[in-house]
Each structure stands twice: as C-alpha cells, then as structure tokens.
CSV table of C-alpha atoms in Angstrom, one decimal:
chain,number,residue,atom,x,y,z
A,1,PHE,CA,0.0,0.0,0.0
A,2,HIS,CA,1.4,3.4,-1.0
A,3,ALA,CA,0.0,6.8,-0.1
A,4,THR,CA,-1.0,7.3,-3.7
A,5,THR,CA,-3.1,4.1,-3.6
A,6,LYS,CA,-6.1,6.2,-2.8
A,7,THR,CA,-9.6,4.8,-2.6
A,8,ALA,CA,-12.7,6.3,-1.0
A,9,ALA,CA,-12.4,3.5,1.7
A,10,PHE,CA,-8.8,4.3,2.6
A,11,ASP,CA,-9.5,8.1,2.6
A,12,GLN,CA,-12.4,7.7,4.9
A,13,ILE,CA,-10.5,5.4,7.3
A,14,TRP,CA,-7.5,7.7,7.4
A,15,ASN,CA,-9.7,10.7,8.1
A,16,GLU,CA,-11.3,8.8,10.9
A,17,ILE,CA,-7.9,7.8,12.4
A,18,CYS,CA,-6.6,11.4,12.2
A,19,ASP,CA,-9.8,12.9,13.6
A,20,ALA,CA,-10.1,10.4,16.5
A,21,GLU,CA,-6.4,10.9,17.4
A,22,THR,CA,-6.7,14.7,17.2
A,23,GLN,CA,-9.7,14.5,19.6
A,24,GLU,CA,-7.8,12.1,21.8
A,25,ASN,CA,-10.5,9.5,21.3
A,26,TYR,CA,-8.2,6.5,21.3
A,27,ASP,CA,-10.9,3.8,21.4
A,28,ARG,CA,-12.4,5.2,18.2
A,29,ARG,CA,-8.9,5.5,16.7
A,30,GLN,CA,-8.2,1.9,17.5
A,31,VAL,CA,-11.4,0.8,15.8
A,32,ALA,CA,-10.6,2.8,12.7
A,33,PHE,CA,-7.1,1.5,12.7
A,34,GLY,CA,-8.4,-2.0,12.8
A,35,ARG,CA,-10.5,-1.2,9.8
A,36,PHE,CA,-7.4,0.0,8.0
A,37,VAL,CA,-5.6,-3.2,8.7
A,38,GLN,CA,-8.6,-5.2,7.5
A,39,GLN,CA,-8.8,-3.1,4.3
A,40,LEU,CA,-5.2,-3.7,3.6
A,41,SER,CA,-5.8,-7.4,3.9
A,42,ASP,CA,-9.1,-7.3,1.9
A,43,ASP,CA,-7.3,-5.5,-1.0
A,44,GLY,CA,-4.4,-7.9,-1.0
A,45,PHE,CA,-1.6,-5.7,0.3
A,46,ASN,CA,1.2,-7.3,2.3
A,47,ALA,CA,3.3,-4.2,2.8
A,48,THR,CA,2.9,-0.5,3.3
A,49,LEU,CA,5.1,2.5,2.8
A,50,ASP,CA,5.1,6.3,2.8
A,51,GLN,CA,2.8,8.6,4.6
A,52,PRO,CA,0.4,8.2,6.3
A,53,SER,CA,1.2,4.6,7.0
A,54,CYS,CA,4.8,5.3,8.1
A,55,TYR,CA,3.5,7.3,11.0
A,56,VAL,CA,1.7,4.3,12.5
A,57,TYR,CA,4.5,1.8,12.4
A,58,GLU,CA,4.1,1.1,16.2
A,59,ASP,CA,0.5,0.1,15.7
A,60,LEU,CA,1.4,-2.0,12.7
A,61,MET,CA,4.1,-3.7,14.8
A,62,GLU,CA,1.3,-4.9,17.2
A,63,TYR,CA,-0.7,-6.3,14.3
A,64,TYR,CA,2.3,-7.9,12.6
A,65,PRO,CA,4.9,-8.7,15.2
A,66,GLU,CA,7.1,-10.6,12.8
A,67,ALA,CA,7.1,-7.9,10.1
A,68,LYS,CA,10.3,-5.9,9.3
A,69,ILE,CA,10.3,-2.2,9.5
A,70,LEU,CA,12.1,-0.6,6.6
A,71,GLN,CA,13.6,2.7,7.5
A,72,THR,CA,14.7,4.4,4.4
A,73,GLN,CA,17.7,6.7,4.9
A,74,ARG,CA,18.2,9.9,2.9
A,75,ASP,CA,20.5,12.8,3.1
A,76,PRO,CA,18.5,15.1,5.5
A,77,ALA,CA,19.0,18.2,3.4
A,78,SER,CA,17.9,16.5,0.2
A,79,TRP,CA,14.9,15.0,1.9
A,80,ALA,CA,13.9,18.4,3.4
A,81,ARG,CA,14.3,20.0,0.0
A,82,SER,CA,12.1,17.3,-1.6
A,83,MET,CA,9.4,17.7,1.0
A,84,VAL,CA,9.4,21.5,0.8
A,85,GLU,CA,9.3,21.4,-3.1
A,86,MET,CA,6.8,18.5,-3.6
A,87,VAL,CA,4.7,18.2,-0.5
A,88,TYR,CA,4.5,21.3,1.6
A,89,SER,CA,4.3,23.6,-1.5
A,90,LEU,CA,1.0,21.9,-2.2
A,91,ASP,CA,-0.3,23.3,1.1
A,92,VAL,CA,0.1,26.8,-0.4
A,93,TYR,CA,-1.6,26.0,-3.7
A,94,VAL,CA,-4.6,24.1,-2.3
A,95,TRP,CA,-5.6,27.0,0.0
A,96,GLN,CA,-6.0,29.2,-3.1
A,97,PRO,CA,-9.3,29.4,-5.0
A,98,PRO,CA,-10.9,27.3,-6.3
A,99,TYR,CA,-9.5,24.5,-4.0
A,100,ASN,CA,-9.6,26.3,-0.7
A,101,SER,CA,-13.3,25.4,0.1
A,102,ALA,CA,-12.7,21.7,-0.5
A,103,TRP,CA,-9.2,21.2,1.0
A,104,ASN,CA,-8.7,20.1,4.6
A,105,VAL,CA,-12.4,19.8,5.5
A,106,THR,CA,-11.1,17.6,8.2
A,107,ASP,CA,-7.4,17.7,8.9
A,108,GLY,CA,-6.8,14.4,7.3
A,109,PRO,CA,-3.7,12.3,6.9
A,110,TYR,CA,-1.8,14.8,4.8
A,111,GLY,CA,-2.3,18.0,6.7
A,112,TYR,CA,-1.7,19.1,10.2
A,113,TRP,CA,-1.9,15.6,11.6
A,114,SER,CA,1.0,14.3,9.4
A,115,LYS,CA,3.1,17.3,10.3
A,116,LYS,CA,2.6,16.6,14.0
A,117,GLN,CA,3.6,13.0,13.5
A,118,LEU,CA,7.0,14.3,12.2
A,119,GLY,CA,7.3,16.3,15.3
A,120,PHE,CA,6.7,19.8,13.9
A,121,ARG,CA,5.8,22.4,16.5
A,122,ASP,CA,2.7,24.4,16.0
A,123,ASP,CA,4.9,27.5,15.5
A,124,GLU,CA,6.6,25.8,12.6
A,125,ILE,CA,3.3,25.0,10.8
A,126,HIS,CA,1.7,28.0,9.1
A,127,PRO,CA,-2.1,27.9,9.4
A,128,ASN,CA,-4.1,27.5,6.2
A,129,GLY,CA,-1.1,26.4,4.3
A,130,LEU,CA,0.2,29.9,3.7
A,131,PRO,CA,3.9,30.4,3.1
A,132,ARG,CA,5.8,30.0,6.4
A,133,ASN,CA,8.8,32.0,5.3
A,134,ASN,CA,8.3,35.6,6.0
A,135,SER,CA,11.7,36.8,5.0
A,136,ASP,CA,12.9,36.8,1.4
A,137,PRO,CA,10.2,36.5,-1.3
A,138,ASN,CA,13.1,35.9,-3.7
A,139,ASN,CA,13.8,32.6,-2.0
A,140,ARG,CA,11.2,31.0,-4.3
A,141,LEU,CA,11.6,27.5,-2.7
A,142,GLU,CA,10.7,28.4,0.9
A,143,PHE,CA,8.5,31.2,-0.1
A,144,ARG,CA,6.1,28.7,-1.7
A,145,SER,CA,6.1,26.3,1.2
A,146,SER,CA,4.1,26.0,4.5
A,147,ILE,CA,7.3,24.6,6.2
A,148,SER,CA,10.8,26.0,6.1
A,149,LEU,CA,13.8,23.9,4.9
A,150,GLU,CA,15.5,24.1,8.3
A,151,SER,CA,12.4,22.9,10.2
A,152,CYS,CA,11.9,20.1,7.7
A,153,LYS,CA,15.5,19.0,8.1
A,154,GLU,CA,15.2,19.0,11.9
A,155,ALA,CA,12.0,16.9,11.6
A,156,TYR,CA,13.9,14.3,9.6
A,157,TYR,CA,16.5,13.9,12.4
A,158,ARG,CA,13.8,13.8,15.1
A,159,TYR,CA,11.7,11.2,13.3
A,160,ASP,CA,14.7,9.1,12.3
A,161,SER,CA,15.8,9.0,15.9
A,162,LYS,CA,12.4,8.2,17.2
A,163,VAL,CA,12.0,5.2,14.9
A,164,LYS,CA,15.5,3.9,15.9
A,165,GLN,CA,14.5,4.1,19.5
A,166,LYS,CA,11.1,2.5,19.3
A,167,ALA,CA,11.5,-0.2,16.7
A,168,PRO,CA,13.1,-3.5,17.9
A,169,SER,CA,16.6,-3.7,16.5
A,170,ASP,CA,16.0,-7.2,15.1
A,171,LYS,CA,13.0,-5.9,13.1
A,172,LEU,CA,14.5,-2.6,11.9
A,173,VAL,CA,16.1,-2.6,8.4
A,174,SER,CA,17.9,0.7,7.8
A,175,TYR,CA,18.3,1.1,4.1
A,176,HIS,CA,19.6,3.8,1.7
A,177,PRO,CA,18.4,3.5,-1.9
A,178,LYS,CA,22.0,3.9,-3.2
A,179,GLU,CA,22.8,0.5,-1.7
A,180,GLY,CA,20.7,-1.2,-4.3
A,181,TRP,CA,18.4,-4.2,-3.8
A,182,GLY,CA,20.9,-6.4,-1.9
A,183,PRO,CA,20.2,-5.3,1.6
A,184,LEU,CA,16.5,-5.6,1.1
A,185,CYS,CA,16.8,-9.1,-0.4
A,186,GLU,CA,18.9,-10.2,2.6
A,187,ASN,CA,16.2,-9.3,5.1
C-alpha cells in the first residue's frame, strides 16, 4: 500500500484515524485503525510505505509482530528540499481558489496531523497552508512552502531518531536507496 493508492475507503478510514487521534479518542482511533488493517488485507496488500502509514508503524508492529520495519535513509538536506518542493508547497496552492473550500475539510492524513507525526511544533506550521517563510520573497523555494527547509531537516532527524529508539533492532532494516536491492533481499 502506497500513499497514492487512494480509494474512498482508505481516505475515509485515514480521516477517521486522524480525527479520532486529534480528539484524543483512542478507542475510536483503534477501531478505525483495525479497519485500515482489514482493508489492507481485503485489498491484498502485504506491505505499506510512505505517509500516512509510516506514522503508525508502532500500531502496525502490534498487528504484525514478525514484520520488518524498513527505515529508508536519505540525506536530510535532500529529503527536506524534496518535502518542501513537492509536499509542503501543495499546502500553499490548495488553499488558493478554487480549491480552498474543499481542501482540509477535516485535517486528514496529509495536513496538520501528518506534520505533527513528524514532530513539527505548532509555531513551525503555518495555518491555512500559507507560506511560512516571512523573510525573502526571492527565496522561491521556501516562499512557496508552508514549512521551512530548516524545520523540515530537523524533523527528519527527530523522526529518524524516534524510529530507531522505538523499533526492535531485530526488526529494523535501515536502508539507503544507493545500496541497491541487496540489503532488502537479505532481510
């Protein structure tokens, strides 16, 4: 299952998970998460990657205790630039007409909730997806993003460290794409 494998069922379930967690209704969240796992199985998926699934690896470990956790390593600056260019720049555009009335009706798995999973502080997240960088409008990259490059890079380090601390070492496979398929095939 990849984040772009979007169906109405998965979208509804992820919105329920995010909404329940934001409201701190953990019983409702657990029920919705159970539906996510069942939907994965019903649709024939045996692996999941990318957001929003990567943010619930601890829950997935409970359902699949024998599963490996693949932690893809990237150059933090390169990852931050990619996120700012491709993901957080969308925040800016979708809050502009004609999309602004339809976007983020509930926070959902790609908005505020996902940023909180990466450890962003509220003061790092610009409300309504407006550009976060108030300094130089000539800095076209950050000027078009709801998150700054530096905040994004710090989030990478925080999340990387969190996964390494929480995941059992015998289940964690740390992998960099430059290594090729070998390390993945060995696990």
